[in-house]
PDB file of C-alpha atoms and ligand atoms in Angstrom:
ATOM      1  CA  UNK P 112      -2.668 117.679  35.510  1.00 98.00           C
ATOM      2  CA  UNK P 113       0.462 120.354  33.828  1.00 98.00           C
ATOM      3  CA  UNK P 114       3.165 121.855  36.198  1.00 98.00           C
ATOM      4  CA  UNK P 115       5.052 124.361  34.651  1.00 99.00           C
ATOM      5  CA  UNK P 116       7.739 126.558  36.736  1.00 99.00           C
ATOM      6  CA  UNK P 117       8.402 129.132  33.226  1.00 99.00           C
ATOM      7  CA  UNK P 118       6.485 131.980  31.446  1.00 99.00           C
ATOM      8  CA  UNK P 119       7.318 129.901  27.695  1.00 99.00           C
ATOM      9  CA  UNK P 120       5.919 126.871  29.146  1.00 98.00           C
ATOM     10  CA  UNK P 121       2.684 128.408  29.606  1.00 99.00           C
ATOM     11  CA  UNK P 122       2.811 130.223  26.634  1.00 98.00           C
ATOM     12  CA  UNK P 123       2.762 127.443  24.770  1.00 98.00           C
ATOM     13  CA  UNK P 124       0.805 125.603  26.571  1.00 99.00           C
ATOM     14  CA  UNK P 125      -2.905 128.262  26.189  1.00 99.00           C
ATOM     15  CA  UNK P 126      -1.377 128.732  22.308  1.00 98.00           C
ATOM     16  CA  UNK P 127      -1.017 124.982  21.446  1.00 98.00           C
ATOM     17  CA  UNK P 128      -5.031 125.127  23.071  1.00 99.00           C
ATOM     18  CA  UNK P 129      -6.569 128.130  21.410  1.00 98.00           C
ATOM     19  CA  UNK P 130      -4.817 126.798  18.129  1.00 98.00           C
ATOM     20  CA  UNK P 131      -7.644 123.899  19.105  1.00 98.00           C
ATOM     21  CA  UNK P 132      -9.450 126.567  18.960  1.00 98.00           C
ATOM     22  CA  UNK P 133     -10.290 125.579  23.077  1.00 99.00           C
ATOM     23  CA  UNK P 134     -11.591 128.042  25.678  1.00 99.00           C
ATOM     24  CA  UNK P 135      -9.301 129.434  28.658  1.00 99.00           C
ATOM     25  CA  UNK P 136     -10.100 130.319  32.749  1.00 99.00           C
ATOM     26  CA  UNK P 137      -7.610 131.532  35.116  1.00 99.00           C
ATOM     27  CA  UNK P 138      -7.649 131.459  38.081  1.00 99.00           C
ATOM     28  CA  UNK P 139      -4.991 133.833  40.314  1.00 99.00           C
ATOM     29  CA  UNK P 140      -3.853 132.252  43.909  1.00 98.00           C
ATOM     30  CA  UNK P 141      -1.424 132.741  46.570  1.00 98.00           C
ATOM     31  CA  UNK P 142      -1.441 129.027  47.147  1.00 98.00           C
ATOM     32  CA  UNK P 143      -2.428 127.494  50.224  1.00 98.00           C
ATOM     33  CA  UNK P 144      -5.525 126.907  48.965  1.00 98.00           C
ATOM     34  CA  UNK P 145      -8.332 126.066  50.460  1.00 97.00           C
ATOM     35  CA  UNK P 146     -12.804 125.077  49.746  1.00 98.00           C
ATOM     36  CA  UNK P 147     -12.838 128.520  48.760  1.00 98.00           C
ATOM     37  CA  UNK P 148     -10.382 128.670  46.013  1.00 98.00           C
ATOM     38  CA  UNK P 149     -11.989 124.856  45.225  1.00 98.00           C
ATOM     39  CA  UNK P 150     -14.770 126.753  43.837  1.00 98.00           C
ATOM     40  CA  UNK P 151     -13.175 129.731  41.500  1.00 98.00           C
ATOM     41  CA  UNK P 152     -11.412 125.967  40.272  1.00 99.00           C
ATOM     42  CA  UNK P 153     -15.026 124.890  40.027  1.00 98.00           C
ATOM     43  CA  UNK P 154     -16.539 127.525  38.535  1.00 98.00           C
ATOM     44  CA  UNK P 155     -13.666 128.039  36.114  1.00 99.00           C
ATOM     45  CA  UNK P 156     -14.309 124.356  35.040  1.00 99.00           C
ATOM     46  CA  UNK P 157     -17.616 124.675  33.767  1.00 98.00           C
ATOM     47  CA  UNK P 158     -17.469 127.576  32.487  1.00 99.00           C
ATOM     48  CA  UNK P 159     -13.562 127.265  30.496  1.00 99.00           C
ATOM     49  CA  UNK P 160     -13.244 124.459  28.540  1.00 99.00           C
ATOM     50  CA  UNK P 161      -9.664 124.343  29.861  1.00 99.00           C
ATOM     51  CA  UNK P 162      -8.484 125.864  33.448  1.00 99.00           C
ATOM     52  CA  UNK P 163      -4.903 127.367  33.934  1.00 99.00           C
ATOM     53  CA  UNK P 164      -4.556 128.385  37.811  1.00 99.00           C
ATOM     54  CA  UNK P 165      -1.176 130.805  39.884  1.00 99.00           C
ATOM     55  CA  UNK P 166       0.219 129.489  42.388  1.00 99.00           C
ATOM     56  CA  UNK P 167       2.021 132.390  43.216  1.00 98.00           C
ATOM     57  CA  UNK P 168       3.233 134.518  46.934  1.00 98.00           C
ATOM     58  CA  UNK P 169       3.072 137.594  45.118  1.00 98.00           C
ATOM     59  CA  UNK P 170       5.779 139.680  46.778  1.00 98.00           C
ATOM     60  CA  UNK P 171       5.002 143.171  45.367  1.00 98.00           C
ATOM     61  CA  UNK P 172       1.443 143.255  47.360  1.00 98.00           C
ATOM     62  CA  UNK P 173       3.083 142.892  51.050  1.00 98.00           C
ATOM     63  CA  UNK P 174       4.300 145.575  52.715  1.00 97.00           C
ATOM     64  CA  UNK P 175       8.043 145.750  54.541  1.00 97.00           C
ATOM     65  CA  UNK P 176       6.731 144.077  57.763  1.00 95.00           C
ATOM     66  CA  UNK P 177       3.712 141.838  56.130  1.00 96.00           C
ATOM     67  CA  UNK P 178       3.931 138.454  56.549  1.00 96.00           C
ATOM     68  CA  UNK P 179       5.341 137.163  53.118  1.00 97.00           C
ATOM     69  CA  UNK P 180       7.780 135.279  54.685  1.00 97.00           C
ATOM     70  CA  UNK P 181       5.306 133.669  57.161  1.00 96.00           C
ATOM     71  CA  UNK P 182       2.104 133.235  54.613  1.00 97.00           C
ATOM     72  CA  UNK P 183       1.801 129.791  54.329  1.00 97.00           C
ATOM     73  CA  UNK P 184       2.863 127.641  51.292  1.00 98.00           C
ATOM     74  CA  UNK P 185       2.306 123.559  50.314  1.00 98.00           C
ATOM     75  CA  UNK P 186       2.693 123.255  46.984  1.00 98.00           C
ATOM     76  CA  UNK P 187       1.807 119.655  47.387  1.00 98.00           C
ATOM     77  CA  UNK P 188      -1.161 119.742  48.626  1.00 98.00           C
ATOM     78  CA  UNK P 189      -2.853 122.940  46.369  1.00 98.00           C
ATOM     79  CA  UNK P 190      -1.690 120.441  43.937  1.00 98.00           C
ATOM     80  CA  UNK P 191      -3.563 117.606  44.859  1.00 98.00           C
ATOM     81  CA  UNK P 192      -6.460 120.000  45.430  1.00 98.00           C
ATOM     82  CA  UNK P 193      -5.619 121.261  42.027  1.00 98.00           C
ATOM     83  CA  UNK P 194      -5.994 117.773  40.291  1.00 98.00           C
ATOM     84  CA  UNK P 195      -9.662 116.466  41.922  1.00 98.00           C
ATOM     85  CA  UNK P 196     -10.350 119.933  40.614  1.00 98.00           C
ATOM     86  CA  UNK P 197      -9.835 119.271  36.824  1.00 98.00           C
ATOM     87  CA  UNK P 198      -6.860 121.101  36.786  1.00 99.00           C
ATOM     88  CA  UNK P 199      -5.769 121.297  33.768  1.00 99.00           C
ATOM     89  CA  UNK P 200      -1.815 123.607  33.685  1.00 99.00           C
ATOM     90  CA  UNK P 201      -0.940 125.195  37.648  1.00 99.00           C
ATOM     91  CA  UNK P 202       1.391 127.729  37.122  1.00 99.00           C
ATOM     92  CA  UNK P 203       4.270 128.113  40.019  1.00 99.00           C
ATOM     93  CA  UNK P 204       7.139 130.899  39.054  1.00 98.00           C
ATOM     94  CA  UNK P 205      10.332 131.006  41.156  1.00 98.00           C
ATOM     95  CA  UNK P 206      10.182 135.105  42.038  1.00 98.00           C
ATOM     96  CA  UNK P 207      12.877 135.471  39.707  1.00 98.00           C
ATOM     97  CA  UNK P 208      10.625 134.192  37.042  1.00 98.00           C
ATOM     98  CA  UNK P 209       8.136 136.568  37.416  1.00 98.00           C
ATOM     99  CA  UNK P 210      10.049 140.280  38.890  1.00 98.00           C
ATOM    100  CA  UNK P 211      13.679 140.927  36.881  1.00 98.00           C
ATOM    101  CA  UNK P 212      16.050 142.190  38.971  1.00 97.00           C
ATOM    102  CA  UNK P 213      15.870 145.535  37.772  1.00 98.00           C
ATOM    103  CA  UNK P 214      11.932 145.121  37.056  1.00 97.00           C
ATOM    104  CA  UNK P 215      10.495 148.706  37.656  1.00 97.00           C
ATOM    105  CA  UNK P 216       7.495 148.860  36.111  1.00 98.00           C
ATOM    106  CA  UNK P 217       3.698 148.768  37.682  1.00 98.00           C
ATOM    107  CA  UNK P 218       0.355 148.700  37.170  1.00 98.00           C
ATOM    108  CA  UNK P 219      -1.626 151.341  39.240  1.00 98.00           C
ATOM    109  CA  UNK P 220      -5.097 153.091  39.513  1.00 98.00           C
ATOM    110  CA  UNK P 221      -4.684 156.481  40.285  1.00 98.00           C
ATOM    111  CA  UNK P 222      -8.215 157.696  41.949  1.00 97.00           C
ATOM    112  CA  UNK P 223      -8.946 157.417  45.058  1.00 98.00           C
ATOM    113  CA  UNK P 224     -10.570 153.584  44.631  1.00 98.00           C
ATOM    114  CA  UNK P 225      -7.188 151.903  46.273  1.00 98.00           C
ATOM    115  CA  UNK P 226      -7.230 154.306  49.335  1.00 98.00           C
ATOM    116  CA  UNK P 227     -10.329 153.124  50.619  1.00 98.00           C
ATOM    117  CA  UNK P 228     -10.943 149.853  53.249  1.00 98.00           C
ATOM    118  CA  UNK P 229      -7.976 147.607  52.918  1.00 98.00           C
ATOM    119  CA  UNK P 230      -6.056 150.548  50.989  1.00 98.00           C
ATOM    120  CA  UNK P 231      -6.180 153.090  53.919  1.00 97.00           C
ATOM    121  CA  UNK P 232      -3.199 150.786  56.206  1.00 96.00           C
ATOM    122  CA  UNK P 233      -1.875 148.830  52.658  1.00 97.00           C
ATOM    123  CA  UNK P 234      -1.022 151.662  50.661  1.00 97.00           C
ATOM    124  CA  UNK P 235       0.773 149.008  48.374  1.00 97.00           C
ATOM    125  CA  UNK P 236      -1.460 146.558  48.068  1.00 98.00           C
ATOM    126  CA  UNK P 237      -3.542 146.578  45.235  1.00 98.00           C
ATOM    127  CA  UNK P 238      -0.969 148.255  43.596  1.00 98.00           C
ATOM    128  CA  UNK P 239       1.253 144.798  43.769  1.00 98.00           C
ATOM    129  CA  UNK P 240      -1.887 142.747  43.106  1.00 98.00           C
ATOM    130  CA  UNK P 241      -2.804 144.647  39.926  1.00 98.00           C
ATOM    131  CA  UNK P 242       0.508 144.440  38.592  1.00 98.00           C
ATOM    132  CA  UNK P 243       0.441 140.470  38.978  1.00 99.00           C
ATOM    133  CA  UNK P 244      -2.617 140.476  37.640  1.00 99.00           C
ATOM    134  CA  UNK P 245      -2.073 142.197  34.465  1.00 98.00           C
ATOM    135  CA  UNK P 246       0.870 140.382  33.837  1.00 98.00           C
ATOM    136  CA  UNK P 247      -0.687 136.978  34.770  1.00 99.00           C
ATOM    137  CA  UNK P 248      -3.127 137.976  32.356  1.00 99.00           C
ATOM    138  CA  UNK P 249      -0.292 138.910  29.369  1.00 98.00           C
ATOM    139  CA  UNK P 250       1.015 135.541  30.696  1.00 99.00           C
ATOM    140  CA  UNK P 251      -2.047 133.157  29.999  1.00 98.00           C
ATOM    141  CA  UNK P 252      -4.301 135.366  27.891  1.00 98.00           C
ATOM    142  CA  UNK P 253      -7.110 133.704  29.338  1.00 99.00           C
ATOM    143  CA  UNK P 254     -10.884 134.209  27.728  1.00 99.00           C
ATOM    144  CA  UNK P 255     -12.376 134.832  31.286  1.00 99.00           C
ATOM    145  CA  UNK P 256     -10.280 134.692  34.970  1.00 99.00           C
ATOM    146  CA  UNK P 257     -12.322 133.955  38.748  1.00 99.00           C
ATOM    147  CA  UNK P 258     -11.648 135.871  41.858  1.00 98.00           C
ATOM    148  CA  UNK P 259     -13.395 135.653  44.962  1.00 98.00           C
ATOM    149  CA  UNK P 260     -15.588 137.878  46.515  1.00 98.00           C
ATOM    150  CA  UNK P 261     -14.252 138.091  50.248  1.00 98.00           C
ATOM    151  CA  UNK P 262     -11.664 139.753  48.599  1.00 98.00           C
ATOM    152  CA  UNK P 263     -14.143 142.002  47.537  1.00 98.00           C
ATOM    153  CA  UNK P 264     -12.514 145.033  46.894  1.00 98.00           C
ATOM    154  CA  UNK P 265      -9.545 143.324  44.885  1.00 98.00           C
ATOM    155  CA  UNK P 266     -12.385 142.179  42.278  1.00 98.00           C
ATOM    156  CA  UNK P 267     -13.272 145.620  42.217  1.00 98.00           C
ATOM    157  CA  UNK P 268     -10.019 147.154  41.190  1.00 98.00           C
ATOM    158  CA  UNK P 269     -10.139 144.433  38.830  1.00 98.00           C
ATOM    159  CA  UNK P 270     -12.417 144.555  36.872  1.00 98.00           C
ATOM    160  CA  UNK P 271     -11.578 148.683  36.609  1.00 98.00           C
ATOM    161  CA  UNK P 272      -8.258 147.711  35.821  1.00 98.00           C
ATOM    162  CA  UNK P 273      -9.707 145.199  33.339  1.00 98.00           C
ATOM    163  CA  UNK P 274     -12.055 148.192  32.278  1.00 98.00           C
ATOM    164  CA  UNK P 275      -9.180 151.072  31.511  1.00 98.00           C
ATOM    165  CA  UNK P 276      -6.876 149.124  30.228  1.00 98.00           C
ATOM    166  CA  UNK P 277      -9.326 147.237  26.927  1.00 98.00           C
ATOM    167  CA  UNK P 278      -8.489 143.490  28.809  1.00 98.00           C
ATOM    168  CA  UNK P 279     -10.879 141.572  27.258  1.00 97.00           C
ATOM    169  CA  UNK P 280     -11.842 138.769  29.651  1.00 98.00           C
ATOM    170  CA  UNK P 281     -14.063 138.700  31.623  1.00 99.00           C
ATOM    171  CA  UNK P 282     -13.833 138.635  34.894  1.00 99.00           C
ATOM    172  CA  UNK P 283     -15.864 136.571  37.126  1.00 99.00           C
ATOM    173  CA  UNK P 284     -16.750 137.253  40.555  1.00 98.00           C
ATOM    174  CA  UNK P 285     -17.370 133.562  43.228  1.00 98.00           C
ATOM    175  CA  UNK P 286     -19.673 134.060  46.195  1.00 98.00           C
ATOM    176  CA  UNK P 287     -17.371 133.724  49.892  1.00 98.00           C
ATOM    177  CA  UNK P 288     -17.029 130.309  51.004  1.00 98.00           C
ATOM    178  CA  UNK P 289     -17.709 129.449  54.089  1.00 98.00           C
ATOM    179  CA  UNK P 290     -16.318 127.355  57.270  1.00 98.00           C
ATOM    180  CA  UNK P 291     -19.924 124.878  58.675  1.00 98.00           C
ATOM    181  CA  UNK P 292     -19.297 128.029  61.714  1.00 98.00           C
ATOM    182  CA  UNK P 293     -19.250 131.027  59.096  1.00 98.00           C
ATOM    183  CA  UNK P 294     -15.655 131.586  59.340  1.00 98.00           C
ATOM    184  CA  UNK P 295     -14.888 132.625  55.990  1.00 98.00           C
ATOM    185  CA  UNK P 296     -12.646 130.153  54.903  1.00 98.00           C
ATOM    186  CA  UNK P 297      -8.433 132.206  54.044  1.00 98.00           C
ATOM    187  CA  UNK P 298      -5.756 131.047  53.857  1.00 95.00           C
ATOM    188  CA  UNK P 299      -4.067 133.129  57.452  1.00 96.00           C
ATOM    189  CA  UNK P 300      -7.409 131.487  59.096  1.00 98.00           C
ATOM    190  CA  UNK P 301      -4.140 129.251  59.747  1.00 97.00           C
ATOM    191  CA  UNK P 302      -2.438 131.221  62.035  1.00 97.00           C
ATOM    192  CA  UNK P 303      -5.256 131.554  64.320  1.00 98.00           C
ATOM    193  CA  UNK P 304      -5.008 129.349  67.620  1.00 98.00           C
ATOM    194  CA  UNK P 305      -8.097 127.318  69.473  1.00 98.00           C
ATOM    195  CA  UNK P 306      -9.226 130.110  71.285  1.00 98.00           C
ATOM    196  CA  UNK P 307      -8.662 133.011  68.508  1.00 98.00           C
ATOM    197  CA  UNK P 308     -10.373 130.772  66.198  1.00 98.00           C
ATOM    198  CA  UNK P 309     -13.363 131.207  68.245  1.00 98.00           C
ATOM    199  CA  UNK P 310     -13.126 134.687  68.708  1.00 98.00           C
ATOM    200  CA  UNK P 311     -12.941 135.211  64.954  1.00 98.00           C
ATOM    201  CA  UNK P 312     -16.397 134.427  64.827  1.00 98.00           C
ATOM    202  CA  UNK P 313     -17.070 137.849  65.902  1.00 98.00           C
ATOM    203  CA  UNK P 314     -16.711 138.886  62.133  1.00 98.00           C
ATOM    204  CA  UNK P 315     -19.135 136.780  60.388  1.00 98.00           C
ATOM    205  CA  UNK P 316     -21.980 137.144  63.215  1.00 98.00           C
ATOM    206  CA  UNK P 317     -21.523 140.909  63.198  1.00 99.00           C
ATOM    207  CA  UNK P 318     -21.590 140.090  59.357  1.00 99.00           C
ATOM    208  CA  UNK P 319     -24.996 138.505  59.603  1.00 98.00           C
ATOM    209  CA  UNK P 320     -26.012 140.858  61.806  1.00 98.00           C
ATOM    210  CA  UNK P 321     -25.724 143.757  59.002  1.00 98.00           C
ATOM    211  CA  UNK P 322     -27.564 141.338  56.759  1.00 98.00           C
ATOM    212  CA  UNK P 323     -30.421 140.339  58.996  1.00 98.00           C
ATOM    213  CA  UNK P 324     -30.988 144.686  59.488  1.00 98.00           C
ATOM    214  CA  UNK P 325     -30.855 145.281  55.802  1.00 98.00           C
ATOM    215  CA  UNK P 326     -32.942 142.415  55.416  1.00 98.00           C
ATOM    216  CA  UNK P 327     -35.644 144.032  57.852  1.00 98.00           C
ATOM    217  CA  UNK P 328     -35.298 147.033  56.035  1.00 98.00           C
ATOM    218  CA  UNK P 329     -33.144 149.187  57.758  1.00 98.00           C
ATOM    219  CA  UNK P 330     -31.712 151.464  55.003  1.00 98.00           C
ATOM    220  CA  UNK P 331     -29.456 154.162  57.115  1.00 98.00           C
ATOM    221  CA  UNK P 332     -25.319 152.634  56.418  1.00 98.00           C
ATOM    222  CA  UNK P 333     -24.115 154.254  59.177  1.00 98.00           C
ATOM    223  CA  UNK P 334     -26.366 152.375  61.656  1.00 98.00           C
ATOM    224  CA  UNK P 335     -25.255 149.094  59.929  1.00 98.00           C
ATOM    225  CA  UNK P 336     -22.012 149.923  60.187  1.00 99.00           C
ATOM    226  CA  UNK P 337     -22.794 151.103  63.975  1.00 98.00           C
ATOM    227  CA  UNK P 338     -24.968 147.740  65.453  1.00 99.00           C
ATOM    228  CA  UNK P 339     -21.803 145.574  63.065  1.00 99.00           C
ATOM    229  CA  UNK P 340     -18.879 147.230  65.115  1.00 98.00           C
ATOM    230  CA  UNK P 341     -20.543 147.073  68.812  1.00 98.00           C
ATOM    231  CA  UNK P 342     -21.570 143.464  68.233  1.00 98.00           C
ATOM    232  CA  UNK P 343     -16.670 143.143  66.948  1.00 98.00           C
ATOM    233  CA  UNK P 344     -15.980 145.102  69.879  1.00 98.00           C
ATOM    234  CA  UNK P 345     -17.812 143.366  72.446  1.00 98.00           C
ATOM    235  CA  UNK P 346     -15.130 140.591  71.354  1.00 98.00           C
ATOM    236  CA  UNK P 347     -11.949 141.017  73.963  1.00 98.00           C
ATOM    237  CA  UNK P 348      -9.742 139.113  71.334  1.00 98.00           C
ATOM    238  CA  UNK P 349     -10.385 141.387  68.569  1.00 98.00           C
ATOM    239  CA  UNK P 350      -9.459 144.638  66.868  1.00 98.00           C
ATOM    240  CA  UNK P 351     -10.939 147.158  64.249  1.00 98.00           C
ATOM    241  CA  UNK P 352      -9.186 148.001  61.715  1.00 98.00           C
ATOM    242  CA  UNK P 353     -12.628 149.132  59.850  1.00 98.00           C
ATOM    243  CA  UNK P 354     -15.843 148.599  59.163  1.00 98.00           C
ATOM    244  CA  UNK P 355     -17.376 150.461  56.141  1.00 98.00           C
ATOM    245  CA  UNK P 356     -20.170 150.838  53.881  1.00 98.00           C
ATOM    246  CA  UNK P 357     -18.971 151.704  50.247  1.00 98.00           C
ATOM    247  CA  UNK P 358     -19.958 151.692  47.120  1.00 98.00           C
ATOM    248  CA  UNK P 359     -20.106 148.345  45.175  1.00 98.00           C
ATOM    249  CA  UNK P 360     -18.793 149.853  42.166  1.00 97.00           C
ATOM    250  CA  UNK P 361     -16.588 152.538  42.936  1.00 98.00           C
ATOM    251  CA  UNK P 362     -15.441 152.025  46.568  1.00 98.00           C
ATOM    252  CA  UNK P 363     -15.936 155.703  48.308  1.00 98.00           C
ATOM    253  CA  UNK P 364     -18.374 155.875  51.311  1.00 98.00           C
ATOM    254  CA  UNK P 365     -22.449 155.882  51.276  1.00 98.00           C
ATOM    255  CA  UNK P 366     -24.573 156.177  54.256  1.00 98.00           C
ATOM    256  CA  UNK P 367     -27.627 155.020  52.743  1.00 98.00           C
ATOM    257  CA  UNK P 368     -27.878 151.864  51.412  1.00 98.00           C
ATOM    258  CA  UNK P 369     -29.380 151.812  48.166  1.00 97.00           C
ATOM    259  CA  UNK P 370     -28.652 150.346  44.402  1.00 96.00           C
ATOM    260  CA  UNK P 371     -25.128 148.444  45.055  1.00 98.00           C
ATOM    261  CA  UNK P 372     -23.658 148.329  47.995  1.00 98.00           C
ATOM    262  CA  UNK P 373     -20.632 146.624  49.787  1.00 98.00           C
ATOM    263  CA  UNK P 374     -20.483 146.285  53.935  1.00 98.00           C
ATOM    264  CA  UNK P 375     -16.747 145.369  54.487  1.00 98.00           C
ATOM    265  CA  UNK P 376     -15.315 145.200  57.906  1.00 98.00           C
ATOM    266  CA  UNK P 377     -11.064 144.463  58.357  1.00 98.00           C
ATOM    267  CA  UNK P 378     -10.417 142.920  61.952  1.00 98.00           C
ATOM    268  CA  UNK P 379      -7.647 141.874  63.655  1.00 98.00           C
ATOM    269  CA  UNK P 380      -8.084 138.488  65.830  1.00 98.00           C
ATOM    270  CA  UNK P 381      -4.521 138.812  68.223  1.00 97.00           C
ATOM    271  CA  UNK P 382      -2.783 139.434  65.611  1.00 96.00           C
ATOM    272  CA  UNK P 383      -3.950 137.973  62.427  1.00 97.00           C
ATOM    273  CA  UNK P 384      -5.818 140.448  60.227  1.00 97.00           C
ATOM    274  CA  UNK P 385      -9.007 138.627  58.699  1.00 98.00           C
ATOM    275  CA  UNK P 386     -11.700 140.708  55.929  1.00 98.00           C
ATOM    276  CA  UNK P 387     -15.704 139.754  55.655  1.00 98.00           C
ATOM    277  CA  UNK P 388     -18.055 141.050  53.291  1.00 98.00           C
ATOM    278  CA  UNK P 389     -21.592 141.705  52.338  1.00 98.00           C
ATOM    279  CA  UNK P 390     -23.015 143.091  49.388  1.00 98.00           C
ATOM    280  CA  UNK P 391     -26.433 143.810  48.694  1.00 98.00           C
ATOM    281  CA  UNK P 392     -27.941 144.463  45.290  1.00 96.00           C
ATOM    282  CA  UNK P 393     -30.997 146.471  44.448  1.00 87.00           C
TER     283      UNK P 393
HETATM  284  O1  PAF T 678      -6.310 136.897  46.607  1.00 80.09           O
HETATM  285  C1  PAF T 678      -5.328 136.926  46.104  1.00 80.09           C
HETATM  286  O2  PAF T 678      -4.514 135.604  46.188  1.00 80.09           O
HETATM  287  C2  PAF T 678      -4.014 137.713  45.296  1.00 80.09           C
HETATM  288  O3  PAF T 678      -4.149 138.813  45.661  1.00 80.09           O
HETATM  289  C3  PAF T 678      -3.650 137.354  44.257  1.00 80.09           C
HETATM  290  C4  PAF T 678      -4.899 138.132  42.710  1.00 80.09           C
HETATM  291  C5  PAF T 678      -3.598 136.210  43.235  1.00 80.09           C
HETATM  292  C6  PAF T 678      -2.234 137.974  43.465  1.00 80.09           C
HETATM  293  O4  PAF T 678      -1.390 138.029  44.174  1.00 80.09           O
END
């Protein structure tokens, strides 16, 4: 597995692969990789001849006061996991390689979409995500790029950006990977102490409750989110950021379960903000 820290190295290697007629998949990550990320790499290996994974904690998607400095990092472990899963190149740039000091250009979706859900409390987050993902697309020029469904709003926003900017890259969404007890895998789970880890199960429990209600025929989205909310409020360590049902493409609020719907939650467990969701396609 090649470890590249410079944009020029990535460009040269990808150009060589393309000259051989090989297809290239990109898995953008912020590192501290777990089985959720591994499933993206597995999918990329399955669908592409060569796989590039980026490991870069992107400062532009963190607001002042968020966890940029404390975001967990373990590059050695990341490389071991990536190698074991068949990744061909890991791109691990310094911040200065990705952003010149006078960088002043951002990619931003100017609709209501990034203002919904996580955008309500993280107003600059998706501008940072779109900017860095767009840069990674320009550096790697992949045929396909792989993102987790756990960050459902991010996935929808990337799809919108790719369409609006005519990137010509296929975006592949991959299912949420859960711990045995149901908690969605996340690098931020590492922030939880043992009491909080137990309390965090209320997220997946409420997701399973919502899913079951849909399965049982409930079509009133407000009833579903209300039941999920009540369940979460029963956990003393949990504080709700949002429990929402939105259109699966536009991310705008809906009240009835019909067409493509995303039911998404963000909940603080102690100081740690966790997200989870399910989608209904009818
Ligand atoms: O999902 C993430 O880990 C990040 O938001 C991404 C897509 C790698 C951009 O920094």
